[in-house]
Tab-separated table of C-alpha atoms in Angstrom:
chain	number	residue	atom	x	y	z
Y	10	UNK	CA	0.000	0.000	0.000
Y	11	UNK	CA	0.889	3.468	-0.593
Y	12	UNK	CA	2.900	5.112	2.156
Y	13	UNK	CA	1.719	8.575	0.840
Y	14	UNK	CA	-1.285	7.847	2.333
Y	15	UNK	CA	-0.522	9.467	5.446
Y	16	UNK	CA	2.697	11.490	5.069
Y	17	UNK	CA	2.103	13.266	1.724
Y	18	UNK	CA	4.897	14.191	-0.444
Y	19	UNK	CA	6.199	18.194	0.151
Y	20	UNK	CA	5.201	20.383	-2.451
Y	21	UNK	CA	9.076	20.487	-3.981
Y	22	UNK	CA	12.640	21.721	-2.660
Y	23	UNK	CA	15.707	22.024	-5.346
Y	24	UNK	CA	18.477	20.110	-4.883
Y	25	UNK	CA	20.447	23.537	-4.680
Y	26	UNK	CA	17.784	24.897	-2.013
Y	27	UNK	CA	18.100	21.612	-0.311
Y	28	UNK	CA	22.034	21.152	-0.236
Y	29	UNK	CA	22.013	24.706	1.232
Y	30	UNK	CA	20.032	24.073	4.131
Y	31	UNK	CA	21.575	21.118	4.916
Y	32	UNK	CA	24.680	22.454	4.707
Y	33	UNK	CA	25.773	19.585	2.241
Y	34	UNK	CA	27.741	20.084	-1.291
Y	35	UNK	CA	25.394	19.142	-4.310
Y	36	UNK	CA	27.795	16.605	-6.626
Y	37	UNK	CA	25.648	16.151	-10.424
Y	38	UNK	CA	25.769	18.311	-13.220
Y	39	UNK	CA	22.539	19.912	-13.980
Y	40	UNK	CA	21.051	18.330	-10.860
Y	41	UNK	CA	20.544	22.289	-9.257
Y	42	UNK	CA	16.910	22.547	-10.149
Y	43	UNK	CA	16.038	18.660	-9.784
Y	44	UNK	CA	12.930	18.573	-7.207
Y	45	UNK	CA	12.658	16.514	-4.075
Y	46	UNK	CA	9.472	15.773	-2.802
Y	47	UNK	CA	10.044	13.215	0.238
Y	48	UNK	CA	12.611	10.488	1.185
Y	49	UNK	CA	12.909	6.971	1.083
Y	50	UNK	CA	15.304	3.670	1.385
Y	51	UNK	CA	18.058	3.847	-1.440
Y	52	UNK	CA	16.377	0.576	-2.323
Y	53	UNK	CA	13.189	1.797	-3.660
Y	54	UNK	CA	13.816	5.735	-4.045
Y	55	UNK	CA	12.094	7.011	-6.898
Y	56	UNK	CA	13.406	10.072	-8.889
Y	57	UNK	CA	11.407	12.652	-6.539
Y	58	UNK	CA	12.828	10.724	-3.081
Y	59	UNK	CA	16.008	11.332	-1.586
Y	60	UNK	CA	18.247	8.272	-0.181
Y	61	UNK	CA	21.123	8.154	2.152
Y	62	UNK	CA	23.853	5.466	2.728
Y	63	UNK	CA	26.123	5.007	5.807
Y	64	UNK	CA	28.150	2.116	5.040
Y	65	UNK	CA	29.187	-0.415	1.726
Y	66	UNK	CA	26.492	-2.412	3.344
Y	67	UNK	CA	24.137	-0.414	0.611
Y	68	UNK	CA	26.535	-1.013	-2.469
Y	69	UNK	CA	23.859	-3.816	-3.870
Y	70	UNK	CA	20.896	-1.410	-3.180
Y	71	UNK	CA	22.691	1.336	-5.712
Y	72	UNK	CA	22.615	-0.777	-8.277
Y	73	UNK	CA	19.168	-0.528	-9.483
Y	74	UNK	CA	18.204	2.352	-7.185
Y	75	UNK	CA	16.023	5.604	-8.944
Y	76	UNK	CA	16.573	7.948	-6.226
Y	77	UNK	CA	16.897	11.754	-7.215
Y	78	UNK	CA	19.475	12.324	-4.621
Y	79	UNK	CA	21.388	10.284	-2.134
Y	80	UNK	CA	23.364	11.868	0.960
Y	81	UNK	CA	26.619	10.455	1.775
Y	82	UNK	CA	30.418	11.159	3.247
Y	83	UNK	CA	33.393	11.667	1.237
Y	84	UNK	CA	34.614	7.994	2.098
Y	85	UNK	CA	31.509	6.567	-0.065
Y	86	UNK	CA	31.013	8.428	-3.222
Y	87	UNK	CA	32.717	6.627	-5.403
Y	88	UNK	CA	29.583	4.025	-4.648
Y	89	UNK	CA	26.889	6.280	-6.149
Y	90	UNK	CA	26.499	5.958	-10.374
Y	91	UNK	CA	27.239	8.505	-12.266
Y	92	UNK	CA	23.229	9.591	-12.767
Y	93	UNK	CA	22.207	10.096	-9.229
Y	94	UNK	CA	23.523	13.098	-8.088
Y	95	UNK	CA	24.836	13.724	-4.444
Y	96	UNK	CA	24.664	15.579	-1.307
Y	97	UNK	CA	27.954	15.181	0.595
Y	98	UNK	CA	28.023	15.838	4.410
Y	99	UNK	CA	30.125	14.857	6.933
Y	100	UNK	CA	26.997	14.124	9.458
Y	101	UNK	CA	25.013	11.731	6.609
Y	102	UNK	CA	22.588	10.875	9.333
Y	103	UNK	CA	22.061	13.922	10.872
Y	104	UNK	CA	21.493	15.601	7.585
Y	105	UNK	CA	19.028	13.064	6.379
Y	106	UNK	CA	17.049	13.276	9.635
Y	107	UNK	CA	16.711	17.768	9.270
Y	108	UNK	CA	15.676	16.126	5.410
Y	109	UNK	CA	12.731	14.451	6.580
Y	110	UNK	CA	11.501	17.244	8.692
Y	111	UNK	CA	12.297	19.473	6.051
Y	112	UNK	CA	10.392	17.393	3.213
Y	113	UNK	CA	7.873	16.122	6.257
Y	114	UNK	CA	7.205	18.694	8.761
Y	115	UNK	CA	3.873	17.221	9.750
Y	116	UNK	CA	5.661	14.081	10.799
Y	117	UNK	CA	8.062	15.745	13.227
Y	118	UNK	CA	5.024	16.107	15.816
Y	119	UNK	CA	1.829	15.090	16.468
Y	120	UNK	CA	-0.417	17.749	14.728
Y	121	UNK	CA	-4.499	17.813	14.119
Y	122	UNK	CA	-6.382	14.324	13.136
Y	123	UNK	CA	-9.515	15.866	12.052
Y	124	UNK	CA	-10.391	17.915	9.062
Y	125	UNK	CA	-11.508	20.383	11.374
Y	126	UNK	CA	-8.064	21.975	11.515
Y	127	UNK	CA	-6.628	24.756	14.063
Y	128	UNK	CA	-8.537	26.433	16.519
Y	129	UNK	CA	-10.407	25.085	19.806
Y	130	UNK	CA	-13.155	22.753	19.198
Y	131	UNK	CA	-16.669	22.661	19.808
Y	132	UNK	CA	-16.417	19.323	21.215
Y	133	UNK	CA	-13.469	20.099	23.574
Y	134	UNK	CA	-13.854	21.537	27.684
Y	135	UNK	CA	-12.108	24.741	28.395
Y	136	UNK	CA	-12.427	25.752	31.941
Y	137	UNK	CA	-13.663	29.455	32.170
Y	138	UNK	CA	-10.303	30.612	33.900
Y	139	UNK	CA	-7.657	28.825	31.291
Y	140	UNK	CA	-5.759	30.990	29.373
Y	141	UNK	CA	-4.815	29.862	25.796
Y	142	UNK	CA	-2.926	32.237	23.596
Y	143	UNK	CA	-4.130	32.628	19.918
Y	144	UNK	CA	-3.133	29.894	17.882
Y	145	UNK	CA	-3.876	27.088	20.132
Y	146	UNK	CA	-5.545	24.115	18.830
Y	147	UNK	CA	-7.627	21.942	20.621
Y	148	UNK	CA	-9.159	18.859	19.487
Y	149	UNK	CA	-12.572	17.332	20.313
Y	150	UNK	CA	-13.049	15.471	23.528
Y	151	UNK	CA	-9.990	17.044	25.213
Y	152	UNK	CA	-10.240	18.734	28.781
Y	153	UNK	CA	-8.092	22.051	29.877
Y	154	UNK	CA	-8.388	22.499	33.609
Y	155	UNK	CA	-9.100	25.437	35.533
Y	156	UNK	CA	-6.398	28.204	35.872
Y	157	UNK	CA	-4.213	26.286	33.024
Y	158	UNK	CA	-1.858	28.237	30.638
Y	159	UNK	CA	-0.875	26.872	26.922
Y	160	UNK	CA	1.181	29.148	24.654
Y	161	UNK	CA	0.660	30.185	21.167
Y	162	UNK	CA	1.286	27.197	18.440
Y	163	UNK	CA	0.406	24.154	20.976
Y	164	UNK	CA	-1.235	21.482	20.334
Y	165	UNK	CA	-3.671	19.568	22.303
Y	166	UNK	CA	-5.037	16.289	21.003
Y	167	UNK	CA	-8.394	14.509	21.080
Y	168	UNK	CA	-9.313	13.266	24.795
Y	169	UNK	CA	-6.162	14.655	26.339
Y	170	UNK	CA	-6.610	15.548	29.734
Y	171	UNK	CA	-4.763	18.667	30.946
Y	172	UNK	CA	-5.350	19.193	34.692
Y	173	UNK	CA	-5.529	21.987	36.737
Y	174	UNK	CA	-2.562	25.038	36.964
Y	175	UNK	CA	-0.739	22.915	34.445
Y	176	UNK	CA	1.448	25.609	32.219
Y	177	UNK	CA	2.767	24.707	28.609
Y	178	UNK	CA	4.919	26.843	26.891
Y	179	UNK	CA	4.840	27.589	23.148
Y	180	UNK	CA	4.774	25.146	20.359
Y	181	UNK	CA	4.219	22.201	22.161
Y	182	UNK	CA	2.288	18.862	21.631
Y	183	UNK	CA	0.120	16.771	23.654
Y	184	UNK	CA	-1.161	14.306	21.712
Y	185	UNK	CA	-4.290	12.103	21.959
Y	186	UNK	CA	-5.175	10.330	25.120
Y	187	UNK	CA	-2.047	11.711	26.727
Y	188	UNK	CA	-2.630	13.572	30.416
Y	189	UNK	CA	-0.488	15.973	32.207
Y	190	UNK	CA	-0.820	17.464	35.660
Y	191	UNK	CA	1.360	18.974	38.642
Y	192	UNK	CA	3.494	19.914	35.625
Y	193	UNK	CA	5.290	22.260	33.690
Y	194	UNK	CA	6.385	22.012	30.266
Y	195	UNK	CA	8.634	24.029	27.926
Y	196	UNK	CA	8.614	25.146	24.486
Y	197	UNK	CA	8.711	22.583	22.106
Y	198	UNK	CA	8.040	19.666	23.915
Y	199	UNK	CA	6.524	16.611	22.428
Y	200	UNK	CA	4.789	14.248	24.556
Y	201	UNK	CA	2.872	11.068	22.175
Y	202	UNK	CA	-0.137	9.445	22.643
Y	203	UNK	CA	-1.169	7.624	25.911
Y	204	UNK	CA	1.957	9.692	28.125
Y	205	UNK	CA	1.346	9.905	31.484
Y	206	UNK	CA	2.544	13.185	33.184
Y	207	UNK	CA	2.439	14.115	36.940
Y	208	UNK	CA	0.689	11.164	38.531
Y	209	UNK	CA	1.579	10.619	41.990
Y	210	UNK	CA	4.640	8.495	43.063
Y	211	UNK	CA	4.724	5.429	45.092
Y	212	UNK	CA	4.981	6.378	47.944
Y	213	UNK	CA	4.176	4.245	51.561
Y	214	UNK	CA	5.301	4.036	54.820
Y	215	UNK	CA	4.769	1.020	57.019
Y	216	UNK	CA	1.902	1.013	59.803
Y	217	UNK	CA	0.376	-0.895	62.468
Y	218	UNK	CA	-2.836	-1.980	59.563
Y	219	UNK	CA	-0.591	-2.510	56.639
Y	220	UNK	CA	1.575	0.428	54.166
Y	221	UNK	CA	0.254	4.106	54.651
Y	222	UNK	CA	-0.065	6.211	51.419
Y	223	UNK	CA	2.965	8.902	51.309
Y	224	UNK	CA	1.396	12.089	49.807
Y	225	UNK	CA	3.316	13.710	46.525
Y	226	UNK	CA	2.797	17.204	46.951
Y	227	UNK	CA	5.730	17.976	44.245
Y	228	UNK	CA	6.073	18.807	40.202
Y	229	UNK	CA	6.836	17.975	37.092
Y	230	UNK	CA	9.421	20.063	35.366
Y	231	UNK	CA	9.885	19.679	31.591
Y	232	UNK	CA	12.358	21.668	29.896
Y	233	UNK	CA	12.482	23.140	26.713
Y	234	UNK	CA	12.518	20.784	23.562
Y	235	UNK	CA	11.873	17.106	25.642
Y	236	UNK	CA	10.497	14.414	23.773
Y	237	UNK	CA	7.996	11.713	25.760
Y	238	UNK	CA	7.225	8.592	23.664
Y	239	UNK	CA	3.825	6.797	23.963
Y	240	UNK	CA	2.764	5.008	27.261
Y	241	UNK	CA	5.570	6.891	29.035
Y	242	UNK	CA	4.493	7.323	32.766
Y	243	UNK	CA	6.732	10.562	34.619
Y	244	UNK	CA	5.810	10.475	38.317
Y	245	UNK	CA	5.414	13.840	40.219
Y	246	UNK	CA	7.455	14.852	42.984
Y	247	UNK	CA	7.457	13.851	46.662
Y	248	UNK	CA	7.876	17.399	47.867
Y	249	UNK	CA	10.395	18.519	45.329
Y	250	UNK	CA	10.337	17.950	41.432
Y	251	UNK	CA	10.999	15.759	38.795
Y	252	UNK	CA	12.841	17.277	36.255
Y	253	UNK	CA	13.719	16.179	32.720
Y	254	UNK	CA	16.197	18.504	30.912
Y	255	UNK	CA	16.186	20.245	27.880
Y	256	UNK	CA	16.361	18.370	24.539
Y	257	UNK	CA	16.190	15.331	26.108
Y	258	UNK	CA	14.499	12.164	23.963
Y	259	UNK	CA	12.838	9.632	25.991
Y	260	UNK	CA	11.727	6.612	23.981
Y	261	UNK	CA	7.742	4.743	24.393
Y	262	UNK	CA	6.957	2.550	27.799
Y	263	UNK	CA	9.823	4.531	30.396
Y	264	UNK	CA	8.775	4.680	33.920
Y	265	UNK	CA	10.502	7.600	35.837
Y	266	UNK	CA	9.748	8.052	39.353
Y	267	UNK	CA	9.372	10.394	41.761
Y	268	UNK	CA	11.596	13.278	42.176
Y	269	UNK	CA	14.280	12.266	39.327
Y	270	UNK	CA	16.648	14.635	37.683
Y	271	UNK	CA	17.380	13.983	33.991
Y	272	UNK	CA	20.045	16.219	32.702
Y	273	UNK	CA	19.971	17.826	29.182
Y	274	UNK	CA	20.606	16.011	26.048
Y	275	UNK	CA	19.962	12.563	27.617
Y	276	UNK	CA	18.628	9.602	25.319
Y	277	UNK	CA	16.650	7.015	27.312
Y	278	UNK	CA	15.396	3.853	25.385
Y	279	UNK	CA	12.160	1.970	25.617
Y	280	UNK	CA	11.435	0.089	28.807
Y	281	UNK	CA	13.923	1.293	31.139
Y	282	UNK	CA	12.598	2.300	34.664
Y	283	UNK	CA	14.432	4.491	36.518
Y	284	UNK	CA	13.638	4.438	40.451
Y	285	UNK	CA	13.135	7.734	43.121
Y	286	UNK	CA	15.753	10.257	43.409
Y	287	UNK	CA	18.379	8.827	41.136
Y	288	UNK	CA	20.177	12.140	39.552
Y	289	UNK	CA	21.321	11.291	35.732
Y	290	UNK	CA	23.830	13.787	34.068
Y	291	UNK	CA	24.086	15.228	30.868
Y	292	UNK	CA	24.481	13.240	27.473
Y	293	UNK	CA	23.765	10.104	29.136
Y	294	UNK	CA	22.396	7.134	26.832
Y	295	UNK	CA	20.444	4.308	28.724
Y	296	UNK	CA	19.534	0.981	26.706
Y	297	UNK	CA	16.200	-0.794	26.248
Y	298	UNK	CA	15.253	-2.985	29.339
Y	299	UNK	CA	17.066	-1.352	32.085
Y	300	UNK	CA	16.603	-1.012	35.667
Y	301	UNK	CA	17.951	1.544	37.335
Y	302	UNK	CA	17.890	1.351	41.659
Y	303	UNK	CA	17.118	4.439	43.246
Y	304	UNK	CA	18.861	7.188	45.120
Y	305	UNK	CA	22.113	6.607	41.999
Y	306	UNK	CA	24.058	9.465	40.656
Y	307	UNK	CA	25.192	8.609	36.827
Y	308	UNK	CA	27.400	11.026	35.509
Y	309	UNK	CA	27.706	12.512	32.271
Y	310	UNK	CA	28.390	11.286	29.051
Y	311	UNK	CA	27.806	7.814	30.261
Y	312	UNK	CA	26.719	5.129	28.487
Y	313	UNK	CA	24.528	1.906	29.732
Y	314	UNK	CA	24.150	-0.896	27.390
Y	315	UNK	CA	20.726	-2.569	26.999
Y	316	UNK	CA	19.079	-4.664	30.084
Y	317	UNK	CA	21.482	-3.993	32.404
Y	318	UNK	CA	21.018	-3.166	36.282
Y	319	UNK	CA	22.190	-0.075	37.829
Y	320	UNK	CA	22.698	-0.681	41.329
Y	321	UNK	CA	25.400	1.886	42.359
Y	322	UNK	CA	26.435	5.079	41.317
Y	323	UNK	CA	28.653	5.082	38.117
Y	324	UNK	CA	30.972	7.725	36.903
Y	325	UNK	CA	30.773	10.272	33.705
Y	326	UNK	CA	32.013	9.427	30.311
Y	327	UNK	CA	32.379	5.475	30.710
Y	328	UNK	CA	30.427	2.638	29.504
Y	329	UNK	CA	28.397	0.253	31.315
Y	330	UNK	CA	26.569	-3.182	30.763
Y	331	UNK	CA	25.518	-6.324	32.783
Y	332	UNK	CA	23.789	-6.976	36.131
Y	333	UNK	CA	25.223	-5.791	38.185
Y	334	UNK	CA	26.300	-2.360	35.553
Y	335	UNK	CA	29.770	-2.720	35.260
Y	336	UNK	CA	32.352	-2.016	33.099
Y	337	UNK	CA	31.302	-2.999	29.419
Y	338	UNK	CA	34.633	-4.746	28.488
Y	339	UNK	CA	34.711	-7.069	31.760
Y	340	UNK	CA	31.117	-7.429	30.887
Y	341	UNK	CA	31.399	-8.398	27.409
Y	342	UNK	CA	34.855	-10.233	28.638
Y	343	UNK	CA	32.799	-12.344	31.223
Y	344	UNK	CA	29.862	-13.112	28.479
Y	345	UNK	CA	32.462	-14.152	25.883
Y	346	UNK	CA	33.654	-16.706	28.777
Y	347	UNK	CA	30.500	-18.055	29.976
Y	348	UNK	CA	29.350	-18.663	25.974
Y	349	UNK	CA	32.669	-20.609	25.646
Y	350	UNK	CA	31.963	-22.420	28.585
Y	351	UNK	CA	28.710	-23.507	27.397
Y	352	UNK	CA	29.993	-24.315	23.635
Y	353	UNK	CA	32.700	-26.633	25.282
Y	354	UNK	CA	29.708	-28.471	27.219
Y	355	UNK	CA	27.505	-28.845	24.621
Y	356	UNK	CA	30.806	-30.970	23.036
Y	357	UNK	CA	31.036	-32.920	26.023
Y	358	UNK	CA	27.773	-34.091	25.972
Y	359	UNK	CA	27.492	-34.584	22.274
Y	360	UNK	CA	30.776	-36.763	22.816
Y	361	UNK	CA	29.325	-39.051	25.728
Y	362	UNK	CA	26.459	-40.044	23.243
């Protein structure tokens, strides 16, 4: 089926226009005024779609590819035939990913699902005493809480709850079924469908009839540019915040609880959970599947590999992996062991029979 469908090709950029912006040099005589209209794997690119290769890995996919442009590095022109012209950058992936939101700007956010369009709709609730700068859009079935603040260019989706004294900055997204309260968010942040913002923490503390319930009288604190994937959940605050830091991407199905501090920049895959009051740095990357214990300090720059257990507080700019999080070379060193060990069993047993 046609992928068009949904993301519809842009009206048309040059190849010169393009190359500009993306601060890439255009390689292919005549090729200025060619027209790009979206992008697509080298594989099937047609002649409006532009490609992008990373590796020799894609020589076979050249062959018979009819893409109008493909973005590469220095290292792998000499791949590309003569009749596709080139865009060479020294970031190929970075530059194809500003492509896309340059050729797909509707894709870079979640925007309006009904043919309705911008504005506040009929069929959402605005409390009385919420203030929503013009340009606002609201979509039906959505509910803005009293004393609530949303700046100009946000987005709301359909049966998103907002709750009360919430404030969201400009250009922001809230997509459908998503809910935020005790919270504040920045400009530019995007937080997909299902999210769940501000909740309160668990929180008990043992009594005579069984665990008492801890109130969580803090915030939420969401800096500018933050990304929430779908079926997130961001706990508020004992009695201080959680904060996630600017441009920080967090991927679908993260728990984060109760008064955490994400630096900026940070990149947290889907399926971690990261307990109470465990402070991550700046520029720290956390794989798929891992637990982090509360009350840790990870510094910044560090890396975590995928399903691995933070039990202790690890140190910037070093890589991690295993359960217990350790050292990824000992790690890796200790799985290439216990594999061997296994292989050399497997013999032995094959042998007795």
């Amino acid at each position: 089926m046609d992928h068009e469908h949904f993301f519809p090709p842009h009206a048309g950029v040059s190849l010169k226009e393009l190359a500009a912006r993306l601060g890439a040099e255009l390689i292919g005589d005549g090729a200025e005024e060619r027209i790009i209209r979206s992008i697509a794997p080298v594989y099937r690119a047609k002649p409006h779609e532009l490609g992008y290769i990373l590796s020799r890995k894609n020589k076979g996919e050249l062959d018979t590819s009819q893409a109008g442009a493909i973005l590469c590095e220095e290292a792998l022109r000499s791949l590309i035939p003569s009749h596709i012209p080139v865009l060479l950058t020294k970031a190929p992936h970075t530059a194809f990913a500003l492509a896309g939101q340059i050729l797909h700007p509707e894709a870079a956010r979640p925007g309006p699902i009904s043919s309705a369009g911008q504005g506040i709709s009929p069929g959402a609730h605005v409390d009385p005493t919420a203030r929503l700068e013009p340009g606002v859009t609201v979509e039906a079935g959505a509910v803005i809480g009293a004393h609530v603040e949303i700046g100009t260019g946000s987005y709301i989706g359909p049966a998103a709850v907002i709750g009360a004294g919430v404030k969201i900055g400009r250009d922001s997204s809230v997509a459908a079924g998503a809910s935020v309260f005790s919270a504040y968010l920045g400009n530019g942040v995007i937080i997909h469908n299902g999210a769940r913002i501000g909740q309160d923490g668990f929180g008990y503390a043992p009594g005579p009839r069984g665990m008492v319930k801890i109130v969580q009288i803090g915030r939420v604190i969401i800096q500018d540019h933050v990304e929430i994937g779908a079926n997130t959940t961001i706990d508020r605050g004992t009695m201080d915040d959680t904060v996630i830091g600017e441009g920080t991407k967090i991927d679908n199905q993260v728990q984060i609880a109760h008064n955490v501090r994400i630096g900026r920049h940070c990149g947290i895959v889907a399926q971690v959970g990261i307990a109470g009051s465990t402070v991550i740095g700046d520029g720290v990357m956390i794989g798929g599947g891992t637990g982090v214990n509360g009350h840790v300090h990870i510094g910044d720059g560090t890396q975590i590999a995928a399903f691995s257990g933070v039990m202790f507080d690890l140190p910037p700019g070093q890589k991690f992996g295993g359960i217990p999080a350790r050292p990824l070379p000992d790690f890796l060193r200790e799985c290439a062991e216990i594999m061997g060990r296994a292989g050399n069993a497997l013999k032995t047993r094959k042998g007795k029979k």
